[in-house]
């Protein structure tokens, strides 16, 4: 393992086609995974599940002022309490049930390295990139090109795909979203959360802000999410669609509808100082900017998490996608839906830093069924007698008033399995133990759950109007079929992708260095629905990215740093290698660099 300073000098630089040669990157854990979307569905339970990173004051409604007062942030730059959120990914079993996939995110800020050329996001600025209704790809659309995926194979060829890869990805899948970076200079938001911004002249990651309607250049946010899909590869033959078994939370197997949201939560003045002066390291290391006093970099801090605000189970194994979203295959656009069962709302939201909190908020708005009145509140959880209570977490500084929260047991629940799923609506989760797909996952039988039926009404555009009501969902779905007693370790035969990742790209390709404010790729599971003991996974992933010397990614002056290091991982001769390990046991990641 190399020291941070030497790792940085050996890191592969980005070959950007724009004037962007100043940037920093930062890793972030998920603070929550639930049906919240304060941009598209402010003040209401959203139609599908999002995983969220950033400031702890995330909730049903957010403003820059409220986010700045967050007690903590999951990104390493203390002054960035913005929120970034995106749909969660699930594995669909042959019987129709779903199991959540673990993930971790990395956020890049890219901009020209000349002061005065980039304008920081103003207070209460927000935007959305991508469209969850899409089920087909339009190569002529900048918006479509802003979303893509990498099929990671750290010991072979990593390939780029416009949609979710229809092949086995031995090292997981990385979803990527570029946000628009040209602004009209007037509106902080727009009805569809997109019309006030635009992509650059040559696409989402190249060109300038040449359109006179969008003359203001903003920092370009590039959001990566690493999904631990490789943990499910041995179960692909038991999937609903073995060739592509993964489904986003809104019912999308294609991946063309992937999207992400952003709400500005930067402390006043900090981001402008950063885009004007944080250009001291060409490899994205923010340490030198912190040393200049531009912002505060917090290394290896405890993970920032918040307790749920929607009383439903969203991770683990579920009978249906939360919100009762059916899988819509396309190629026609999908329809955004919402369940007729609306879970209860909880308050306050509590900040915690361990694997699970010891309490959650109380019901302030009871669960309801559209056309069916009010559902009774969930039973009050009872503390477990087998596990010692953890220290009480502090409430988020923006938590609203409400009854005193009830303690949450840390164990004692029965783990859901694909054959015995937990209802995704109206059930109160009583624990936050983290599930792990690295464990032996019980396989479901061939019995398939009935998919929702009906003909919902299409919306004019995602985000412009309230979501339509999906077919009726039972408030308490019954248990599913019993799981199979044996696991199948076979993988389906897949064709290799015809589109290998090029050695130089206008968007970042290599994972960032691990020293940037602590663990970058944590692959931390979202809070789980049961208190059953979970064996800590110890699987380690190694990533390799080959770059020919002609790519100019490493200058000759860096070579001595390679040959003097004694702890470097060996690579193939005549190649520069960027290797990254993700260790799920200690939540840490390390980088190795070698040149022969």
Coordinates of C-alpha atoms in Angstrom, one line a residue:
X1 CA 0.0 0.0 0.0
X2 CA 1.5 3.4 -1.0
X3 CA 1.3 6.6 0.9
X4 CA -1.3 9.1 -0.2
X5 CA 1.2 11.6 -1.6
X6 CA 2.9 9.0 -3.7
X7 CA -0.3 7.4 -4.9
X8 CA -1.4 10.8 -6.1
X9 CA 1.7 11.4 -8.2
X10 CA 1.2 8.1 -9.8
X11 CA -2.5 8.4 -10.4
X12 CA -3.8 8.4 -14.0
X13 CA -4.9 11.9 -15.1
X14 CA -8.2 12.5 -16.9
X15 CA -8.0 13.2 -20.6
X16 CA -10.8 15.7 -20.9
X17 CA -12.0 17.1 -24.2
X18 CA -13.2 20.3 -22.6
X19 CA -11.3 23.1 -21.0
X20 CA -11.9 21.3 -17.8
X21 CA -8.5 20.7 -16.1
X22 CA -9.4 21.6 -12.5
X23 CA -11.4 19.1 -10.5
X24 CA -11.8 17.3 -7.3
X25 CA -13.5 14.0 -6.3
X26 CA -14.9 12.7 -3.1
X27 CA -16.5 9.4 -2.0
X28 CA -19.7 9.2 0.0
X29 CA -21.7 6.6 1.8
X30 CA -25.5 6.4 1.6
X31 CA -27.2 8.3 4.4
X32 CA -30.6 6.7 3.8
X33 CA -32.4 4.5 1.2
X34 CA -36.1 5.3 1.1
X35 CA -39.0 6.8 -0.9
X36 CA -38.1 10.4 -0.6
X37 CA -37.6 12.9 -3.4
X38 CA -37.9 16.6 -2.2
X39 CA -37.3 17.8 -5.8
X40 CA -40.0 15.9 -7.7
X41 CA -42.3 15.0 -4.8
X42 CA -41.8 17.6 -2.1
X43 CA -43.8 17.0 1.1
X44 CA -44.9 13.6 0.0
X45 CA -43.8 10.0 -0.2
X46 CA -42.2 9.5 -3.6
X47 CA -43.1 6.9 -6.1
X48 CA -39.8 4.9 -5.9
X49 CA -36.8 4.4 -3.7
X50 CA -33.7 6.6 -3.8
X51 CA -30.4 6.2 -2.1
X52 CA -29.1 9.5 -0.8
X53 CA -25.7 11.0 0.0
X54 CA -24.7 14.3 1.5
X55 CA -26.2 16.4 4.3
X56 CA -28.1 14.8 7.2
X57 CA -31.0 17.3 6.9
X58 CA -32.4 15.5 3.9
X59 CA -36.1 15.0 4.1
X60 CA -39.5 15.6 2.5
X61 CA -38.5 19.2 1.8
X62 CA -35.1 20.8 1.8
X63 CA -33.5 24.2 1.2
X64 CA -29.9 25.4 1.1
X65 CA -30.5 27.1 4.4
X66 CA -31.7 23.8 6.1
X67 CA -29.0 21.7 4.5
X68 CA -26.2 24.0 5.7
X69 CA -27.4 23.4 9.2
X70 CA -27.0 19.6 8.8
X71 CA -25.3 17.9 11.7
X72 CA -23.1 15.9 9.4
X73 CA -22.5 15.1 5.8
X74 CA -21.5 11.8 4.2
X75 CA -19.0 13.5 1.8
X76 CA -15.5 14.3 3.1
X77 CA -15.7 18.1 2.4
X78 CA -17.3 19.5 5.6
X79 CA -18.7 22.5 3.9
X80 CA -20.6 20.5 1.3
X81 CA -23.9 19.5 2.8
X82 CA -25.6 19.3 -0.5
X83 CA -27.8 16.3 -1.3
X84 CA -27.3 13.9 -4.2
X85 CA -29.8 11.1 -4.7
X86 CA -30.5 8.4 -7.3
X87 CA -32.7 5.2 -7.7
X88 CA -31.6 2.1 -5.8
X89 CA -30.9 -1.1 -7.7
X90 CA -32.4 -4.5 -7.0
X91 CA -32.0 -8.1 -8.2
X92 CA -35.2 -9.8 -9.4
X93 CA -35.8 -13.4 -8.6
X94 CA -37.7 -15.8 -10.8
X95 CA -40.7 -15.8 -8.4
X96 CA -41.0 -12.0 -8.8
X97 CA -39.4 -11.0 -5.5
X98 CA -36.5 -8.5 -5.3
X99 CA -33.3 -8.2 -3.2
X100 CA -31.5 -4.9 -2.8
X101 CA -27.9 -4.5 -4.1
X102 CA -25.2 -2.9 -2.0
X103 CA -23.5 0.3 -3.4
X104 CA -21.3 3.2 -2.8
X105 CA -20.9 6.5 -4.6
X106 CA -18.2 8.9 -5.8
X107 CA -18.8 12.6 -6.8
X108 CA -16.6 14.6 -9.1
X109 CA -16.7 18.4 -9.5
X110 CA -15.1 19.5 -12.8
X111 CA -14.4 23.0 -14.1
X112 CA -11.9 25.2 -16.0
X113 CA -8.8 26.0 -13.9
X114 CA -9.1 29.7 -14.5
X115 CA -10.6 31.9 -11.9
X116 CA -13.8 33.7 -12.9
X117 CA -14.9 31.2 -15.6
X118 CA -17.2 29.1 -13.4
X119 CA -20.1 30.3 -11.3
X120 CA -20.9 28.5 -8.0
X121 CA -24.4 27.1 -7.6
X122 CA -26.6 29.9 -6.0
X123 CA -28.6 29.2 -2.8
X124 CA -31.6 26.9 -3.4
X125 CA -30.4 25.8 -6.8
X126 CA -31.5 22.4 -7.8
X127 CA -31.6 20.2 -10.9
X128 CA -32.3 16.7 -12.2
X129 CA -30.4 14.7 -14.9
X130 CA -32.0 11.7 -16.6
X131 CA -35.6 10.6 -17.1
X132 CA -37.0 7.5 -15.4
X133 CA -39.6 7.0 -18.0
X134 CA -37.1 6.2 -20.7
X135 CA -36.7 2.6 -21.9
X136 CA -34.8 3.2 -25.1
X137 CA -31.7 5.0 -26.1
X138 CA -31.4 8.1 -28.3
X139 CA -27.9 8.6 -29.5
X140 CA -28.7 12.1 -30.7
X141 CA -29.8 13.2 -27.2
X142 CA -27.4 14.9 -24.9
X143 CA -29.6 13.9 -22.0
X144 CA -29.5 10.2 -23.0
X145 CA -25.7 10.4 -23.4
X146 CA -25.4 11.9 -19.9
X147 CA -26.3 8.5 -18.5
X148 CA -24.3 5.3 -19.0
X149 CA -22.7 2.3 -17.3
X150 CA -19.5 0.4 -17.0
X151 CA -19.4 -3.3 -16.8
X152 CA -16.4 -3.7 -14.5
X153 CA -13.9 -6.6 -15.1
X154 CA -10.8 -5.7 -13.2
X155 CA -8.9 -8.8 -14.5
X156 CA -10.1 -8.4 -18.0
X157 CA -11.8 -5.8 -20.2
X158 CA -14.1 -3.2 -18.7
X159 CA -16.7 -2.1 -21.1
X160 CA -19.0 0.9 -21.5
X161 CA -22.8 0.5 -22.1
X162 CA -25.6 2.9 -22.7
X163 CA -28.0 0.8 -20.6
X164 CA -27.6 -1.9 -17.9
X165 CA -25.2 -4.5 -19.3
X166 CA -26.8 -7.7 -20.7
X167 CA -23.8 -9.7 -19.5
X168 CA -22.0 -10.8 -16.4
X169 CA -19.8 -8.1 -14.9
X170 CA -17.3 -9.9 -12.7
X171 CA -16.4 -6.8 -10.7
X172 CA -19.8 -5.2 -10.5
X173 CA -21.6 -2.4 -12.4
X174 CA -20.8 1.3 -12.2
X175 CA -23.7 3.7 -13.1
X176 CA -22.7 7.1 -14.2
X177 CA -24.6 10.4 -14.5
X178 CA -23.4 13.7 -15.8
X179 CA -25.4 16.8 -14.7
X180 CA -26.0 19.8 -16.9
X181 CA -23.4 22.5 -16.4
X182 CA -24.9 25.5 -18.3
X183 CA -27.4 27.7 -16.6
X184 CA -29.8 30.4 -17.8
X185 CA -28.6 32.7 -15.0
X186 CA -32.1 33.4 -13.6
X187 CA -34.1 30.4 -12.4
X188 CA -33.1 28.3 -9.4
X189 CA -35.4 25.5 -10.6
X190 CA -38.0 24.9 -13.3
X191 CA -41.3 22.9 -13.6
X192 CA -39.5 19.8 -14.9
X193 CA -36.3 20.6 -12.9
X194 CA -34.3 20.6 -16.2
X195 CA -35.4 23.6 -18.4
X196 CA -33.3 26.1 -16.5
X197 CA -30.1 24.3 -17.3
X198 CA -28.5 22.7 -20.4
X199 CA -25.6 20.4 -21.4
X200 CA -22.5 21.8 -23.0
X201 CA -22.2 22.4 -26.7
X202 CA -20.7 19.0 -27.6
X203 CA -22.6 16.9 -25.1
X204 CA -22.8 16.3 -21.4
X205 CA -19.0 16.2 -20.8
X206 CA -17.5 18.3 -23.6
X207 CA -17.7 21.8 -25.1
X208 CA -18.7 25.2 -23.7
X209 CA -21.8 27.1 -22.7
X210 CA -22.3 28.6 -26.1
X211 CA -26.1 28.7 -26.1
X212 CA -27.1 32.4 -25.4
X213 CA -30.1 31.1 -23.4
X214 CA -27.7 29.2 -21.0
X215 CA -24.6 31.4 -20.9
X216 CA -23.5 30.7 -17.3
X217 CA -21.0 28.0 -16.7
X218 CA -21.5 25.9 -13.6
X219 CA -19.3 23.2 -12.1
X220 CA -20.0 19.9 -13.8
X221 CA -21.1 17.2 -11.3
X222 CA -20.3 13.7 -12.4
X223 CA -21.9 11.1 -10.2
X224 CA -20.7 7.5 -10.0
X225 CA -22.4 4.7 -8.1
X226 CA -20.6 1.3 -7.7
X227 CA -23.1 -1.5 -7.4
X228 CA -22.0 -4.9 -5.9
X229 CA -23.8 -6.9 -8.6
X230 CA -21.0 -9.5 -8.7
X231 CA -22.4 -11.0 -5.4
X232 CA -25.4 -12.1 -7.3
X233 CA -23.7 -13.7 -10.3
X234 CA -23.9 -17.2 -9.0
X235 CA -27.7 -16.8 -8.7
X236 CA -28.4 -15.5 -12.2
X237 CA -29.9 -18.7 -13.4
X238 CA -32.5 -18.2 -10.7
X239 CA -33.4 -14.7 -11.8
X240 CA -36.5 -13.6 -13.7
X241 CA -34.2 -12.6 -16.6
X242 CA -30.9 -14.3 -16.2
X243 CA -29.3 -12.3 -19.1
X244 CA -30.0 -9.1 -17.1
X245 CA -31.5 -9.7 -13.7
X246 CA -31.1 -6.2 -12.2
X247 CA -33.9 -3.7 -12.0
X248 CA -34.0 -0.1 -10.8
X249 CA -36.4 0.9 -8.1
X250 CA -38.9 2.5 -10.5
X251 CA -39.2 -0.7 -12.5
X252 CA -36.5 -0.3 -15.2
X253 CA -34.5 -3.2 -16.4
X254 CA -33.0 -1.3 -19.3
X255 CA -31.1 1.3 -17.3
X256 CA -32.0 4.0 -19.9
X257 CA -34.2 5.7 -17.3
X258 CA -31.4 6.1 -14.7
X259 CA -31.3 9.6 -13.2
X260 CA -30.0 11.6 -10.3
X261 CA -31.0 14.8 -8.4
X262 CA -29.0 17.5 -6.8
X263 CA -29.9 20.3 -4.3
X264 CA -27.3 22.8 -3.3
X265 CA -26.2 22.7 0.3
X266 CA -22.7 24.4 0.1
X267 CA -21.9 26.8 2.8
X268 CA -21.9 30.4 1.4
X269 CA -18.8 31.4 -0.5
X270 CA -17.0 28.1 -0.2
X271 CA -17.8 26.6 -3.6
X272 CA -17.0 29.9 -5.5
X273 CA -13.6 29.9 -3.8
X274 CA -13.1 26.3 -4.7
X275 CA -13.9 26.7 -8.4
X276 CA -11.7 29.8 -8.6
X277 CA -8.7 28.3 -6.7
X278 CA -8.9 24.6 -6.3
X279 CA -6.8 23.6 -9.2
X280 CA -3.6 22.7 -7.5
X281 CA -3.7 18.9 -8.2
X282 CA -4.3 17.4 -11.6
X283 CA -5.4 14.1 -10.2
X284 CA -8.5 15.3 -8.3
X285 CA -6.9 15.3 -4.8
X286 CA -8.6 18.0 -2.7
X287 CA -5.9 17.9 0.0
X288 CA -4.0 20.8 -1.4
X289 CA -7.2 22.9 -1.6
X290 CA -7.8 22.1 2.1
X291 CA -4.2 23.1 2.9
X292 CA -4.9 26.4 1.2
X293 CA -7.9 27.0 3.5
X294 CA -10.5 26.8 0.7
X295 CA -12.5 24.1 2.5
X296 CA -12.2 21.6 5.3
X297 CA -11.3 18.0 4.4
X298 CA -12.4 15.4 7.1
X299 CA -10.4 12.2 6.8
X300 CA -11.7 8.9 8.0
X301 CA -14.6 10.3 9.8
X302 CA -17.5 8.1 11.0
X303 CA -20.2 7.5 8.4
X304 CA -23.1 9.9 8.5
X305 CA -26.5 8.3 8.4
X306 CA -30.1 9.2 9.3
X307 CA -33.0 7.2 10.4
X308 CA -35.9 6.6 8.1
X309 CA -38.7 9.1 7.6
X310 CA -41.0 6.7 5.6
X311 CA -42.3 3.7 7.6
X312 CA -41.6 0.9 5.1
X313 CA -39.0 -1.6 4.3
X314 CA -36.9 -0.8 1.3
X315 CA -33.8 -3.1 1.5
X316 CA -33.3 -6.8 2.0
X317 CA -35.7 -9.1 0.1
X318 CA -39.1 -7.8 -0.8
X319 CA -42.3 -9.2 -2.4
X320 CA -42.6 -6.1 -4.7
X321 CA -40.6 -3.0 -5.4
X322 CA -41.4 -0.4 -2.8
X323 CA -44.3 1.6 -4.2
X324 CA -45.6 -1.5 -6.0
X325 CA -43.8 -0.4 -9.2
X326 CA -44.2 -3.0 -12.0
X327 CA -41.2 -3.7 -14.2
X328 CA -41.8 -2.0 -17.5
X329 CA -39.6 -3.5 -20.2
X330 CA -40.1 -0.9 -23.0
X331 CA -39.0 0.1 -25.6
X332 CA -41.9 2.6 -25.2
X333 CA -41.6 5.0 -22.4
X334 CA -42.6 3.8 -18.9
X335 CA -45.3 5.3 -16.7
X336 CA -44.4 6.7 -13.4
X337 CA -46.7 5.3 -10.7
X338 CA -47.5 5.5 -7.1
X339 CA -49.1 2.8 -4.9
X340 CA -52.6 3.2 -3.5
X341 CA -51.0 2.4 -0.1
X342 CA -49.1 5.3 1.4
X343 CA -46.8 4.4 4.3
X344 CA -46.8 6.4 7.5
X345 CA -44.4 9.3 8.0
X346 CA -42.0 9.3 10.9
X347 CA -40.4 12.2 12.8
X348 CA -37.8 13.2 13.9
X349 CA -35.0 11.9 11.8
X350 CA -32.0 10.9 13.9
X351 CA -28.4 11.1 13.0
X352 CA -26.3 8.0 13.8
X353 CA -22.8 6.8 12.9
X354 CA -22.8 3.0 13.4
X355 CA -24.4 0.1 11.6
X356 CA -27.8 0.8 13.2
X357 CA -29.5 3.3 15.4
X358 CA -31.1 2.5 18.7
X359 CA -34.3 4.5 18.0
X360 CA -36.3 5.9 15.2
X361 CA -38.9 8.7 14.9
X362 CA -42.6 8.2 15.8
X363 CA -45.5 8.2 13.4
X364 CA -46.7 11.8 12.8
X365 CA -48.8 11.0 9.7
X366 CA -50.5 7.6 9.7
X367 CA -50.4 5.2 6.8
X368 CA -53.3 5.6 4.4
X369 CA -54.9 3.7 1.5
X370 CA -56.3 5.8 -1.3
X371 CA -60.0 5.3 -1.3
X372 CA -59.7 3.1 1.8
X373 CA -59.2 5.4 4.8
X374 CA -56.4 5.3 7.4
X375 CA -54.4 2.2 8.2
X376 CA -53.6 1.5 11.9
X377 CA -50.2 2.6 12.9
X378 CA -47.4 0.0 13.0
X379 CA -46.8 -1.7 16.3
X380 CA -44.3 -0.1 18.6
X381 CA -41.0 -2.0 18.4
X382 CA -39.8 -3.6 21.6
X383 CA -36.1 -3.5 22.6
X384 CA -34.2 -6.7 22.2
X385 CA -33.1 -8.5 25.3
X386 CA -30.2 -10.2 23.6
X387 CA -28.3 -7.2 22.4
X388 CA -26.9 -4.2 24.5
X389 CA -28.3 -0.9 23.5
X390 CA -26.0 1.5 21.6
X391 CA -25.6 5.1 22.6
X392 CA -28.5 7.3 21.7
X393 CA -27.9 9.1 18.4
X394 CA -28.5 12.8 18.3
X395 CA -31.5 14.0 16.4
X396 CA -30.9 15.8 13.1
X397 CA -30.8 19.6 13.6
X398 CA -33.8 20.0 11.3
X399 CA -35.9 17.3 12.8
X400 CA -39.5 18.5 13.3
X401 CA -41.3 18.2 16.6
X402 CA -43.0 14.9 17.3
X403 CA -43.6 12.3 20.0
X404 CA -40.6 10.8 21.8
X405 CA -39.0 8.2 19.6
X406 CA -39.2 4.5 20.5
X407 CA -36.0 2.5 20.9
X408 CA -35.3 0.0 18.0
X409 CA -34.2 -3.5 18.8
X410 CA -30.8 -4.5 17.4
X411 CA -31.7 -8.1 16.8
X412 CA -34.4 -10.7 17.0
X413 CA -36.1 -10.3 13.6
X414 CA -36.3 -13.1 11.1
X415 CA -34.2 -12.5 8.0
X416 CA -36.4 -12.2 4.9
X417 CA -35.6 -14.5 2.0
X418 CA -36.5 -14.5 -1.7
X419 CA -39.1 -17.1 -1.0
X420 CA -40.5 -15.5 2.1
X421 CA -40.4 -11.7 1.3
X422 CA -41.3 -9.0 3.7
X423 CA -44.1 -6.7 2.6
X424 CA -42.9 -3.5 1.1
X425 CA -45.8 -1.4 2.3
X426 CA -47.5 -0.8 5.6
X427 CA -45.0 -2.8 7.6
X428 CA -42.8 -1.2 10.2
X429 CA -39.1 -2.1 10.1
X430 CA -37.9 -2.9 13.6
X431 CA -34.1 -2.9 13.0
X432 CA -31.3 -1.6 10.8
X433 CA -29.0 -4.6 10.6
X434 CA -27.2 -4.5 7.3
X435 CA -27.9 -7.3 4.8
X436 CA -25.1 -8.5 2.6
X437 CA -25.4 -10.2 -0.8
X438 CA -22.0 -11.7 -0.1
X439 CA -23.7 -14.2 2.2
X440 CA -25.3 -17.4 0.9
X441 CA -28.6 -16.2 -0.4
X442 CA -31.5 -18.7 -0.2
X443 CA -33.0 -19.2 -3.6
X444 CA -36.7 -18.9 -4.3
X445 CA -38.8 -21.6 -5.9
X446 CA -40.1 -21.2 -9.4
X447 CA -43.4 -19.8 -8.2
X448 CA -43.7 -16.3 -9.6
X449 CA -45.5 -13.4 -7.8
X450 CA -48.4 -11.8 -9.7
X451 CA -47.3 -8.6 -11.2
X452 CA -49.5 -5.5 -10.7
X453 CA -52.1 -5.1 -13.5
X454 CA -54.1 -2.2 -14.8
X455 CA -53.7 0.7 -17.2
X456 CA -52.3 3.7 -15.4
X457 CA -52.4 7.1 -17.0
X458 CA -49.2 8.6 -18.4
X459 CA -47.8 11.8 -17.1
X460 CA -46.9 14.7 -19.4
X461 CA -43.3 14.7 -18.1
X462 CA -41.5 13.3 -15.1
X463 CA -41.6 15.8 -12.3
X464 CA -44.2 18.1 -13.8
X465 CA -47.3 16.7 -12.1
X466 CA -48.4 14.4 -9.4
X467 CA -47.8 10.7 -10.0
X468 CA -50.7 8.5 -11.0
X469 CA -52.2 5.8 -8.8
X470 CA -51.1 2.3 -9.7
X471 CA -53.4 -0.7 -9.4
X472 CA -54.5 -1.6 -5.9
X473 CA -51.9 -3.1 -3.6
X474 CA -52.9 -5.1 -0.5
X475 CA -51.9 -3.4 2.7
X476 CA -50.4 -6.6 4.1
X477 CA -49.3 -9.0 1.3
X478 CA -49.0 -12.6 2.5
X479 CA -45.8 -14.5 2.7
X480 CA -44.4 -16.0 -0.5
X481 CA -43.4 -19.5 -1.3
X482 CA -40.8 -21.4 0.7
X483 CA -37.2 -21.0 -0.4
X484 CA -35.3 -23.8 -2.2
X485 CA -32.8 -25.7 -0.1
X486 CA -29.9 -25.5 -2.5
X487 CA -27.9 -22.9 -4.3
X488 CA -27.0 -22.9 -7.9
X489 CA -23.6 -21.6 -8.7
X490 CA -23.8 -21.6 -12.5
X491 CA -23.5 -18.4 -14.5
X492 CA -25.2 -17.9 -17.9
X493 CA -23.2 -17.7 -21.0
X494 CA -23.0 -14.1 -22.2
X495 CA -21.6 -12.3 -25.2
X496 CA -18.8 -9.8 -24.6
X497 CA -19.6 -6.2 -25.1
X498 CA -18.4 -4.7 -28.4
X499 CA -17.6 -1.4 -26.8
X500 CA -14.4 -1.5 -24.6
X501 CA -13.7 1.5 -22.4
X502 CA -11.2 3.8 -24.2
X503 CA -7.9 4.7 -22.6
X504 CA -8.9 8.4 -22.6
X505 CA -12.3 9.7 -21.9
X506 CA -13.9 13.0 -21.2
X507 CA -15.6 11.5 -18.2
X508 CA -13.6 9.9 -15.4
X509 CA -13.0 6.2 -15.8
X510 CA -10.7 5.1 -13.0
X511 CA -11.9 4.9 -9.4
X512 CA -10.5 7.7 -7.3
X513 CA -7.8 7.5 -4.7
X514 CA -8.7 6.1 -1.3
X515 CA -7.1 8.9 0.7
X516 CA -9.6 11.5 -0.3
X517 CA -11.4 12.1 3.0
X518 CA -11.5 8.5 4.1
X519 CA -13.1 5.5 2.4
X520 CA -14.1 6.4 -1.2
X521 CA -15.9 3.2 -2.3
X522 CA -17.4 1.8 0.9
X523 CA -20.0 -0.5 -0.8
X524 CA -21.9 -0.1 2.4
X525 CA -25.2 -1.8 2.5
X526 CA -28.3 0.3 3.0
X527 CA -30.0 0.0 6.3
X528 CA -31.7 -3.4 6.4
X529 CA -35.1 -4.6 7.6
X530 CA -34.2 -7.2 10.1
X531 CA -32.2 -7.7 13.2
X532 CA -30.8 -11.1 12.4
X533 CA -27.1 -11.5 12.9
X534 CA -25.1 -10.7 9.7
X535 CA -21.8 -12.3 8.9
X536 CA -19.3 -9.6 8.0
X537 CA -18.2 -10.1 4.4
X538 CA -14.5 -10.3 3.7
X539 CA -14.6 -10.4 -0.1
X540 CA -12.0 -8.1 -1.7
X541 CA -12.2 -6.8 -5.2
X542 CA -9.1 -5.8 -7.2
X543 CA -9.5 -3.4 -10.2
X544 CA -7.1 -3.0 -13.0
X545 CA -7.2 -0.3 -15.7
X546 CA -4.7 -0.7 -18.5
X547 CA -3.4 2.5 -20.1
X548 CA -0.9 2.4 -22.9
X549 CA 2.2 4.7 -22.3
X550 CA 1.2 6.7 -25.4
X551 CA -1.9 7.9 -23.5
X552 CA 0.4 10.3 -21.7
X553 CA -1.2 9.6 -18.4
X554 CA 2.0 9.4 -16.4
X555 CA 4.9 11.7 -16.8
X556 CA 8.5 10.3 -16.7
X557 CA 9.3 12.2 -13.6
X558 CA 6.8 10.0 -11.7
X559 CA 8.7 6.8 -12.5
X560 CA 11.1 6.9 -9.5
X561 CA 8.1 6.8 -7.2
X562 CA 7.1 3.5 -8.7
X563 CA 10.4 1.7 -8.5
X564 CA 11.1 2.8 -5.0
X565 CA 7.9 1.4 -3.5
X566 CA 8.2 -2.0 -2.1
X567 CA 4.6 -2.7 -1.4
X568 CA 3.1 -2.2 -4.8
X569 CA 1.0 -4.8 -6.5
X570 CA 2.7 -6.2 -9.6
X571 CA 1.1 -5.8 -13.0
X572 CA 1.8 -6.8 -16.5
X573 CA 4.9 -5.4 -18.0
X574 CA 4.9 -2.4 -20.3
X575 CA 1.6 -1.2 -18.9
X576 CA 0.6 1.4 -16.4
X577 CA -1.9 -0.1 -13.9
X578 CA -4.4 1.5 -11.6
X579 CA -5.5 -1.2 -9.1
X580 CA -8.1 -0.7 -6.5
X581 CA -9.2 -3.0 -3.7
X582 CA -12.6 -2.7 -2.0
X583 CA -12.7 -4.5 1.3
X584 CA -16.2 -4.9 2.7
X585 CA -14.9 -6.0 6.1
X586 CA -13.2 -2.8 7.2
X587 CA -15.1 -0.5 4.8
X588 CA -11.8 0.8 3.4
X589 CA -10.3 1.0 -0.1
X590 CA -6.7 1.1 -1.2
X591 CA -4.9 2.0 -4.4
X592 CA -1.9 0.4 -5.9
X593 CA 0.2 1.8 -8.8
X594 CA 3.0 0.1 -10.7
X595 CA 5.0 0.8 -13.8
X596 CA 7.4 -1.7 -15.4

